[in-house]
PDB file of C-alpha atoms in Angstrom:
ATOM      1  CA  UNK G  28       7.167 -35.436  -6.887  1.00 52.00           C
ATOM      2  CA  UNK G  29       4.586 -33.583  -8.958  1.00 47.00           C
ATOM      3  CA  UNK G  30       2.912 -36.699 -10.284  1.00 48.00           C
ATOM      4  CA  UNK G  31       2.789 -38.156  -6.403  1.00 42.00           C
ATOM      5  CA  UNK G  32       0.896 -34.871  -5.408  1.00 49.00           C
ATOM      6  CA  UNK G  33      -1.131 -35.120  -8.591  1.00 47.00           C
ATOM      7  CA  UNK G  34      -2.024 -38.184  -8.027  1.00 44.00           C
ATOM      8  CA  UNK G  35      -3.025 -37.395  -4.153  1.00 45.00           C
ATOM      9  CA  UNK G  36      -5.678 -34.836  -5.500  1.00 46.00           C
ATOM     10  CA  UNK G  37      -7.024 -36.983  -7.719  1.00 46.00           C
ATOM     11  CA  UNK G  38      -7.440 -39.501  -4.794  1.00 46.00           C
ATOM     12  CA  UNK G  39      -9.041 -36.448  -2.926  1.00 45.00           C
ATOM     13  CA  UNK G  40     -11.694 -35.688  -5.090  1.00 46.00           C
ATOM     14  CA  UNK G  41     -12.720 -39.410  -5.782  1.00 46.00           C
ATOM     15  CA  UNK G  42     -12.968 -39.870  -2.647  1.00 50.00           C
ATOM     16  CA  UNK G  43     -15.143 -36.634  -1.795  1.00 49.00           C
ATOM     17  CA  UNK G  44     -16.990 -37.571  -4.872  1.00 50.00           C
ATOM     18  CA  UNK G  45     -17.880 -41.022  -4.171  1.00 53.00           C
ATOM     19  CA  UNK G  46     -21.110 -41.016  -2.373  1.00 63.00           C
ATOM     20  CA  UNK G  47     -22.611 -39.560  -4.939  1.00 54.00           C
ATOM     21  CA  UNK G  48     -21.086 -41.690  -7.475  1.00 48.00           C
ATOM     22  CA  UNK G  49     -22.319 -44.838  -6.013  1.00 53.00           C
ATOM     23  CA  UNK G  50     -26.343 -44.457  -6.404  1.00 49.00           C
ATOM     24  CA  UNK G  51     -28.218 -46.283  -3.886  1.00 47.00           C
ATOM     25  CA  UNK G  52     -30.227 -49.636  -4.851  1.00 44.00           C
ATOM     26  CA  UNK G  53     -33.759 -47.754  -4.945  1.00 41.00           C
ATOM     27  CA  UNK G  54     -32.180 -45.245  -7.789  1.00 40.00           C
ATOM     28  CA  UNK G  55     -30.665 -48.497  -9.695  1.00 39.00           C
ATOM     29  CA  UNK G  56     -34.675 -49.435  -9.723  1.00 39.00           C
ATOM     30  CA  UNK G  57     -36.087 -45.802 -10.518  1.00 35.00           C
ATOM     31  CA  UNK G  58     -34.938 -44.842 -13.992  1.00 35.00           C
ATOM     32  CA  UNK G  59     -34.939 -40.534 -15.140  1.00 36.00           C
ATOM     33  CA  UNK G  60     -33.796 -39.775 -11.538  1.00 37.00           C
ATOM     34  CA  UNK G  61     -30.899 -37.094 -11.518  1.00 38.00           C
ATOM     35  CA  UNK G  62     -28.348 -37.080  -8.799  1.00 41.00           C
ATOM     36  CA  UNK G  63     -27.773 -33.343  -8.610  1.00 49.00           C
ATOM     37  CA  UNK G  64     -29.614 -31.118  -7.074  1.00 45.00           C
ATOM     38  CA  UNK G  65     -30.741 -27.161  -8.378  1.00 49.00           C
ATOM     39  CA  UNK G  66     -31.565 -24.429  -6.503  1.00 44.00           C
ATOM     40  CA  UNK G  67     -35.314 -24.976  -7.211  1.00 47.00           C
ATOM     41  CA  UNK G  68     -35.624 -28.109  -5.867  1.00 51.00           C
ATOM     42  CA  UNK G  69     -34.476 -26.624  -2.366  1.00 52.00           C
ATOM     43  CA  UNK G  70     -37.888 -26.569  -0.322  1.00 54.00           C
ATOM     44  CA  UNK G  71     -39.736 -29.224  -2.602  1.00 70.00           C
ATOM     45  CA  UNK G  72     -37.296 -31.877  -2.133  1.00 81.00           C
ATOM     46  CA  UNK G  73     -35.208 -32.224   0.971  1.00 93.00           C
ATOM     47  CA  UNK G  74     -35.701 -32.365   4.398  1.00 95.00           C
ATOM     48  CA  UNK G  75     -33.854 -29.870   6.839  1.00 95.00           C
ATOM     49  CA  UNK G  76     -33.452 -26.470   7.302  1.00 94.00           C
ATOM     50  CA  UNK G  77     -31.888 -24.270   4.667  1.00 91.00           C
ATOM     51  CA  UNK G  78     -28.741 -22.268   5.645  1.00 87.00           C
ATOM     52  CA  UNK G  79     -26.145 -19.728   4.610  1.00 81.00           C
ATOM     53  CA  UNK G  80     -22.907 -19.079   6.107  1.00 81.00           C
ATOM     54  CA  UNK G  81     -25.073 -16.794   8.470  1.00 86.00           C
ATOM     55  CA  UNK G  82     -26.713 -19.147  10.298  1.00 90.00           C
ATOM     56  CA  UNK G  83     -26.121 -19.476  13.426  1.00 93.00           C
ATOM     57  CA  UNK G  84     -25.888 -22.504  15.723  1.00 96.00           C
ATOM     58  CA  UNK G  85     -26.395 -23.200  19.159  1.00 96.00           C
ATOM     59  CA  UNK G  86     -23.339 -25.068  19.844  1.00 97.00           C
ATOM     60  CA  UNK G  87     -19.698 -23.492  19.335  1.00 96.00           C
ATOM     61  CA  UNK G  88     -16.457 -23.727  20.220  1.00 97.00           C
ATOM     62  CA  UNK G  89     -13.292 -22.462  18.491  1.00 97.00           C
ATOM     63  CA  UNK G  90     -11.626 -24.830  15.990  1.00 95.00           C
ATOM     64  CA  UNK G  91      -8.725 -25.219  19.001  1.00 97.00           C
ATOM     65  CA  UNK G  92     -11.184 -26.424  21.395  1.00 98.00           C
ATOM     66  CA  UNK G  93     -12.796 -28.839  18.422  1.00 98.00           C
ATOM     67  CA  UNK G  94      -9.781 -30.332  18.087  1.00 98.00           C
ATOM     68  CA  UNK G  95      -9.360 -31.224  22.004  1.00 98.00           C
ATOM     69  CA  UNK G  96     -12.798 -32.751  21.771  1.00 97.00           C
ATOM     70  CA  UNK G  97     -12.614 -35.025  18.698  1.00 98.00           C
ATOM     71  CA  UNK G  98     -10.610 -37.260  17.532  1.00 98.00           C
ATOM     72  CA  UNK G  99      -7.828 -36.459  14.441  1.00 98.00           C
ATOM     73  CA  UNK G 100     -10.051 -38.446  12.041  1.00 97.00           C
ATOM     74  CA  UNK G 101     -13.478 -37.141  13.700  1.00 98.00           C
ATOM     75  CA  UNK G 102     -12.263 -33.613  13.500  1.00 98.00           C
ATOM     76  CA  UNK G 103     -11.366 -34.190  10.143  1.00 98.00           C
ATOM     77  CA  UNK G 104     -14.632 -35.437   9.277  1.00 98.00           C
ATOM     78  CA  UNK G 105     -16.876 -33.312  11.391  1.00 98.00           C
ATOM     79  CA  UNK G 106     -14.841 -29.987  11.236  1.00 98.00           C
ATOM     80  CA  UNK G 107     -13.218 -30.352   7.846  1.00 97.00           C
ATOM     81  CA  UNK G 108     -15.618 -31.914   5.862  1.00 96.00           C
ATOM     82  CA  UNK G 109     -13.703 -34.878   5.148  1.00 96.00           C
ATOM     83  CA  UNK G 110     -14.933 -38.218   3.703  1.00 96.00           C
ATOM     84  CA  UNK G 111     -14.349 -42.175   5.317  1.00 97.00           C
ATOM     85  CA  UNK G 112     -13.925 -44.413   3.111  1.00 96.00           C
ATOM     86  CA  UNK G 113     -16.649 -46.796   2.273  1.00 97.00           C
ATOM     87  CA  UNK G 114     -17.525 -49.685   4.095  1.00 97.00           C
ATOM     88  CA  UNK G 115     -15.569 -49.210   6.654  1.00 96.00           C
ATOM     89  CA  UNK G 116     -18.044 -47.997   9.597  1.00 97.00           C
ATOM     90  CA  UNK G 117     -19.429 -50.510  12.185  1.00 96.00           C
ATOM     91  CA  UNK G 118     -22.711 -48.264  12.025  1.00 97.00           C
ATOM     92  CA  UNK G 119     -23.307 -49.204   8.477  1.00 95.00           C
ATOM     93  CA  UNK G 120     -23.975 -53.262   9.239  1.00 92.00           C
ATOM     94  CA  UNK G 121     -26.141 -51.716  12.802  1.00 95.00           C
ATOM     95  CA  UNK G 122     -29.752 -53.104  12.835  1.00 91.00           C
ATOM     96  CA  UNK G 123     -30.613 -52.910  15.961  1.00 96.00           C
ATOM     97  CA  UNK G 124     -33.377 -50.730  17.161  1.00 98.00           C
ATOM     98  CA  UNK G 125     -31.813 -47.335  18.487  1.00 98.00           C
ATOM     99  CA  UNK G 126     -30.980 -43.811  16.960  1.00 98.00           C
ATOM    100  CA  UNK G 127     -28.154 -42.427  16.128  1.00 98.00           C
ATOM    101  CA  UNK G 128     -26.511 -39.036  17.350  1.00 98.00           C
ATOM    102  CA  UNK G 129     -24.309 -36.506  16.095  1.00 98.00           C
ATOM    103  CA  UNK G 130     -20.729 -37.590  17.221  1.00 98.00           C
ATOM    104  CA  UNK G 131     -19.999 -33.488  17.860  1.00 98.00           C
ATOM    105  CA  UNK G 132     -22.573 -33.037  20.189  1.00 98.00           C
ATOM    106  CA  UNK G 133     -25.014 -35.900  21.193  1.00 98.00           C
ATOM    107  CA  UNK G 134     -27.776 -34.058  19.118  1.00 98.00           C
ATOM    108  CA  UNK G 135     -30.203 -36.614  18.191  1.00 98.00           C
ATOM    109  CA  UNK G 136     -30.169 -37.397  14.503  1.00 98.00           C
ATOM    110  CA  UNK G 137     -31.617 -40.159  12.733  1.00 98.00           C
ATOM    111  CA  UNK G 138     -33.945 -43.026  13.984  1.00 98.00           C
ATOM    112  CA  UNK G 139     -32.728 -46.843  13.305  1.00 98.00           C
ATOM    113  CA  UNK G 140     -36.639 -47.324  11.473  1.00 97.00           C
ATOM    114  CA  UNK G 141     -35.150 -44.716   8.928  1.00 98.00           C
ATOM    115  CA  UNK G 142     -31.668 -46.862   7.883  1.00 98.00           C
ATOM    116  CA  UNK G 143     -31.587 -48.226   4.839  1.00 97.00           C
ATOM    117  CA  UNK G 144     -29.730 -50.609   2.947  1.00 94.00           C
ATOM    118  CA  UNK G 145     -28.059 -48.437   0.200  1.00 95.00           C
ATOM    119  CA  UNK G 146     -25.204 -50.344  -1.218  1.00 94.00           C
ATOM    120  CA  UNK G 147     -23.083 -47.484  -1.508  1.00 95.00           C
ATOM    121  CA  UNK G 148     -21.072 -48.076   1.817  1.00 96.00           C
ATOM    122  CA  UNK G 149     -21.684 -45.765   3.863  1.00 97.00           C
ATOM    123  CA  UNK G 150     -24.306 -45.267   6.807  1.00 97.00           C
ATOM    124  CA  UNK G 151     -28.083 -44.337   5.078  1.00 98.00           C
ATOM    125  CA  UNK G 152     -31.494 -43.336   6.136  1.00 98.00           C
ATOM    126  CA  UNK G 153     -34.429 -41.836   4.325  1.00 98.00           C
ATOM    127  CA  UNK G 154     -35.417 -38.547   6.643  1.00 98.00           C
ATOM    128  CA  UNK G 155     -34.000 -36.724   9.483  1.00 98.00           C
ATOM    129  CA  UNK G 156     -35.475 -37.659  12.953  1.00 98.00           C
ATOM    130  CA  UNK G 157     -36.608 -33.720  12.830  1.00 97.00           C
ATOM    131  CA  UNK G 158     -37.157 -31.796  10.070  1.00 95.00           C
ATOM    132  CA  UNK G 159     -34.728 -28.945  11.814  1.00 96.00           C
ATOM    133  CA  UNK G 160     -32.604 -31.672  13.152  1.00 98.00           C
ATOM    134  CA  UNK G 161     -29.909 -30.829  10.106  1.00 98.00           C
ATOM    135  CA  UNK G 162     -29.112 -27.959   7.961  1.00 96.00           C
ATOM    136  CA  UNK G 163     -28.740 -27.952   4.503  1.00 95.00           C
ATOM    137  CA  UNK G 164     -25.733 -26.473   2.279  1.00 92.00           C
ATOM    138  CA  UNK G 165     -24.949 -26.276  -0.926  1.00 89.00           C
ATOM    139  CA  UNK G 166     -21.941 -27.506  -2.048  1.00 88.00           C
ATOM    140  CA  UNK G 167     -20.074 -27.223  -5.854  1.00 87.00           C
ATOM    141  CA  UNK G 168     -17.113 -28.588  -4.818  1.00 84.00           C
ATOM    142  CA  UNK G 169     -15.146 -30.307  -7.335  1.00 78.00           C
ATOM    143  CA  UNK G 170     -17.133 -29.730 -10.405  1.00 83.00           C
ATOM    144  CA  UNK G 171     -20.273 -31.241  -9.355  1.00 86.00           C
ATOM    145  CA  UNK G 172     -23.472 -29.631  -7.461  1.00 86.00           C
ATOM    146  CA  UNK G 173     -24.320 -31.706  -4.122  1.00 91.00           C
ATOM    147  CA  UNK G 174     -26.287 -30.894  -0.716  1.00 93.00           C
ATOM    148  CA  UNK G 175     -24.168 -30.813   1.994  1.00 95.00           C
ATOM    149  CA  UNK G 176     -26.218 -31.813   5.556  1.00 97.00           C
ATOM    150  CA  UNK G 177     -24.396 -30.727   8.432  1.00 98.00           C
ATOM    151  CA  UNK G 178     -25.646 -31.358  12.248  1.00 98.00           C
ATOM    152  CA  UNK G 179     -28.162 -28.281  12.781  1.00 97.00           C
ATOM    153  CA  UNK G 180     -26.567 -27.984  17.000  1.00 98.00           C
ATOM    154  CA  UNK G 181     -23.155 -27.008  15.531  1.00 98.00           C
ATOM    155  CA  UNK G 182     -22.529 -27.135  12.111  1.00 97.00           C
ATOM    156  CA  UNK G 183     -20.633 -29.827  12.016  1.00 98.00           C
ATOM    157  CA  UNK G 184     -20.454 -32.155   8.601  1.00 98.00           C
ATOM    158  CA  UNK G 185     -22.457 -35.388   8.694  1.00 98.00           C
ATOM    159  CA  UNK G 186     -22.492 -36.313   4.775  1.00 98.00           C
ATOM    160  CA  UNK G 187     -24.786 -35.024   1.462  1.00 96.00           C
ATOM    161  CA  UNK G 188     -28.082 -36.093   0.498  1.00 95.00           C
ATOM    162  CA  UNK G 189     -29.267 -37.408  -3.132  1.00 94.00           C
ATOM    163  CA  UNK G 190     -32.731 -37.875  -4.046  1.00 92.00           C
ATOM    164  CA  UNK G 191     -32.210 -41.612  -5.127  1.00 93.00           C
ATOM    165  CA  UNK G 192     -33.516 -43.238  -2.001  1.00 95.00           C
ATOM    166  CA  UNK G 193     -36.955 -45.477  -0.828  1.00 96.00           C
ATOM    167  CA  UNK G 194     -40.099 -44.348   0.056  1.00 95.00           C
ATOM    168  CA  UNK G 195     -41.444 -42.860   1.668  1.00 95.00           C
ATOM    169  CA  UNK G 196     -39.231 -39.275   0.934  1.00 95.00           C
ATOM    170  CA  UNK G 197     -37.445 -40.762  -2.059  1.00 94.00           C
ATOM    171  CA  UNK G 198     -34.353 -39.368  -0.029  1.00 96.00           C
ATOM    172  CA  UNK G 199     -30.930 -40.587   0.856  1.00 97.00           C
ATOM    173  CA  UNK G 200     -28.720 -38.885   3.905  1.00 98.00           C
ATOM    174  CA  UNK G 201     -25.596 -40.485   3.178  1.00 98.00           C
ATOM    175  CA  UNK G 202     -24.414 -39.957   6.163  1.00 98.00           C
ATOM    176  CA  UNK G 203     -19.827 -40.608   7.673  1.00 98.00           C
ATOM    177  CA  UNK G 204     -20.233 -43.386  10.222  1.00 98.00           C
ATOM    178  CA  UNK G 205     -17.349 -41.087  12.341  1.00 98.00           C
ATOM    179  CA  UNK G 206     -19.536 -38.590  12.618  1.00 98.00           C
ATOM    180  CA  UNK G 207     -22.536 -40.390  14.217  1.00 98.00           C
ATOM    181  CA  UNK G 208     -22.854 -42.011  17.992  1.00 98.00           C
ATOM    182  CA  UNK G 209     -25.396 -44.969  17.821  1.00 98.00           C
ATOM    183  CA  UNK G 210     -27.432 -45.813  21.437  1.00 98.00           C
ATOM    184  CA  UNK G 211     -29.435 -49.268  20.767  1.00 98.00           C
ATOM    185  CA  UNK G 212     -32.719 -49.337  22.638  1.00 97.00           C
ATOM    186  CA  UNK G 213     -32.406 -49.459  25.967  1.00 95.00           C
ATOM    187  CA  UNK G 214     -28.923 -48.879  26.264  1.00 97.00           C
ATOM    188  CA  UNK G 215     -27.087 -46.430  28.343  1.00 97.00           C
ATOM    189  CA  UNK G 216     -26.376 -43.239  26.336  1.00 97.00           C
ATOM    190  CA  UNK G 217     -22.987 -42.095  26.185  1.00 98.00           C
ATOM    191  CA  UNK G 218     -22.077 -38.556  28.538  1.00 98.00           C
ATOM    192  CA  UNK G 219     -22.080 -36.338  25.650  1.00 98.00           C
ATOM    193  CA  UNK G 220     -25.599 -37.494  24.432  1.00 98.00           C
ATOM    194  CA  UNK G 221     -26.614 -37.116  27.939  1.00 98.00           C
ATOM    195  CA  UNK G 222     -25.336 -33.488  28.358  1.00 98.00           C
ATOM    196  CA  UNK G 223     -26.505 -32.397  25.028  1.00 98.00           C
ATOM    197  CA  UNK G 224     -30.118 -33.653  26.377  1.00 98.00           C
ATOM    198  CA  UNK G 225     -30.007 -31.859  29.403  1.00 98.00           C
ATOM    199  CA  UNK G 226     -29.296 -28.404  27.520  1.00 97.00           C
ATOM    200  CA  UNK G 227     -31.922 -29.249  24.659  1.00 97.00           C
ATOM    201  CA  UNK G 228     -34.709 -31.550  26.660  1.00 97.00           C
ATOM    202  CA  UNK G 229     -37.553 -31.087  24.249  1.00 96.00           C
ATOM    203  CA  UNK G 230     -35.352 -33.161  21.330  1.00 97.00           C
ATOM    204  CA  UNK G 231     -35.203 -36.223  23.619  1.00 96.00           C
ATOM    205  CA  UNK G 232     -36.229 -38.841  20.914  1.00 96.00           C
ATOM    206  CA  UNK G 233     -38.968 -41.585  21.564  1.00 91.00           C
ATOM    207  CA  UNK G 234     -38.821 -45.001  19.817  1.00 85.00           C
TER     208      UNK G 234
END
């Protein structure tokens, strides 16, 4: 029994740890880059809005009324910081023109123009579709030092970032397909984009 639960942690962390194991195919042609991140790159090298535990979002609901919202695996994602499993998403093959929202709460997120293809499984784009649109954490979780980028409407966890990816910003969000909503140009958004828009009009995104 303590070998089976041994061997679940271990299956845990490489799973958390993953992303940031599998560099993307711009840092596979850019040689010297290093995958973690210091406190004195903070403001030089990623986009997004720095946070502590203090900061306070716009969006909140109790962890009881998260759980009525989302699904298991979405809560788990979004609310516990959980990991998919690579190259499983739909929204990593999308390639459509379109942008993708935050699954929590319809905040716009990322701009199709921005995806790229990263090879590491998981949904990536180079920049945020606002510099505020995410906030930045970091996170030393299990032994390494990565950035944590959470929705900046609620707090919820999208993925990390690693500054292995193309140019223009040399930056890869690698962002859980569960915990984005993708709208293709000229489709109808989905009710909780909709509301979220409505309460925040001046993020409405333009293609």
């Amino acid at each position: 029994m303590k070998s089976v639960r041994n061997i679940s942690l271990l299956a845990v962390v490489l799973l958390m740890a993953a992303c940031s194991r599998q560099p993307s195919t711009a840092q596979n042609q850019s040689e010297g880059k290093k995958m973690e991140a210091s406190a004195s790159d903070y403001d030089e090298r990623y986009i997004g809005v720095w946070a502590d535990e203090n900061y306070e979002y716009p969006v909140q609901y109790s962890e009881e009324e998260w759980k009525s919202m989302l699904s298991d695996k979405e809560f788990h994602i979004l609310r516990e910081e959980g990991t998919e499993r690579a190259f499983t998403s739909p929204l990593n093959n999308v390639k459509k023109e379109g942008i993708f929202y935050s699954a929590a709460t319809g905040q716009p997120l990322f701009k199709s123009s921005t995806k790229f293809k990263s090879g590491t499984g998981w949904p990536s784009f180079y920049e945020p579709i606002r510099g505020d649109a995410v906030v930045l954490k970091e996170d030393n979780r299990y032994g390494m030092t990565r950035i944590e980028v959470v929705d900046s409407s609620s707090g919820s966890h999208l993925g990390h970032v690693f500054p292995d990816g193309p140019k223009p910003t040399g930056l890869r969000y690698c962002m859980n397909g569960t915990s984005l909503i993708f709208v293709a140009k000229g489709e109808e958004p989905p009710a909780l984009v909709k509301e979220y828009l409505e309460k925040f009009p001046e993020e409405k995104p333009t293609l």
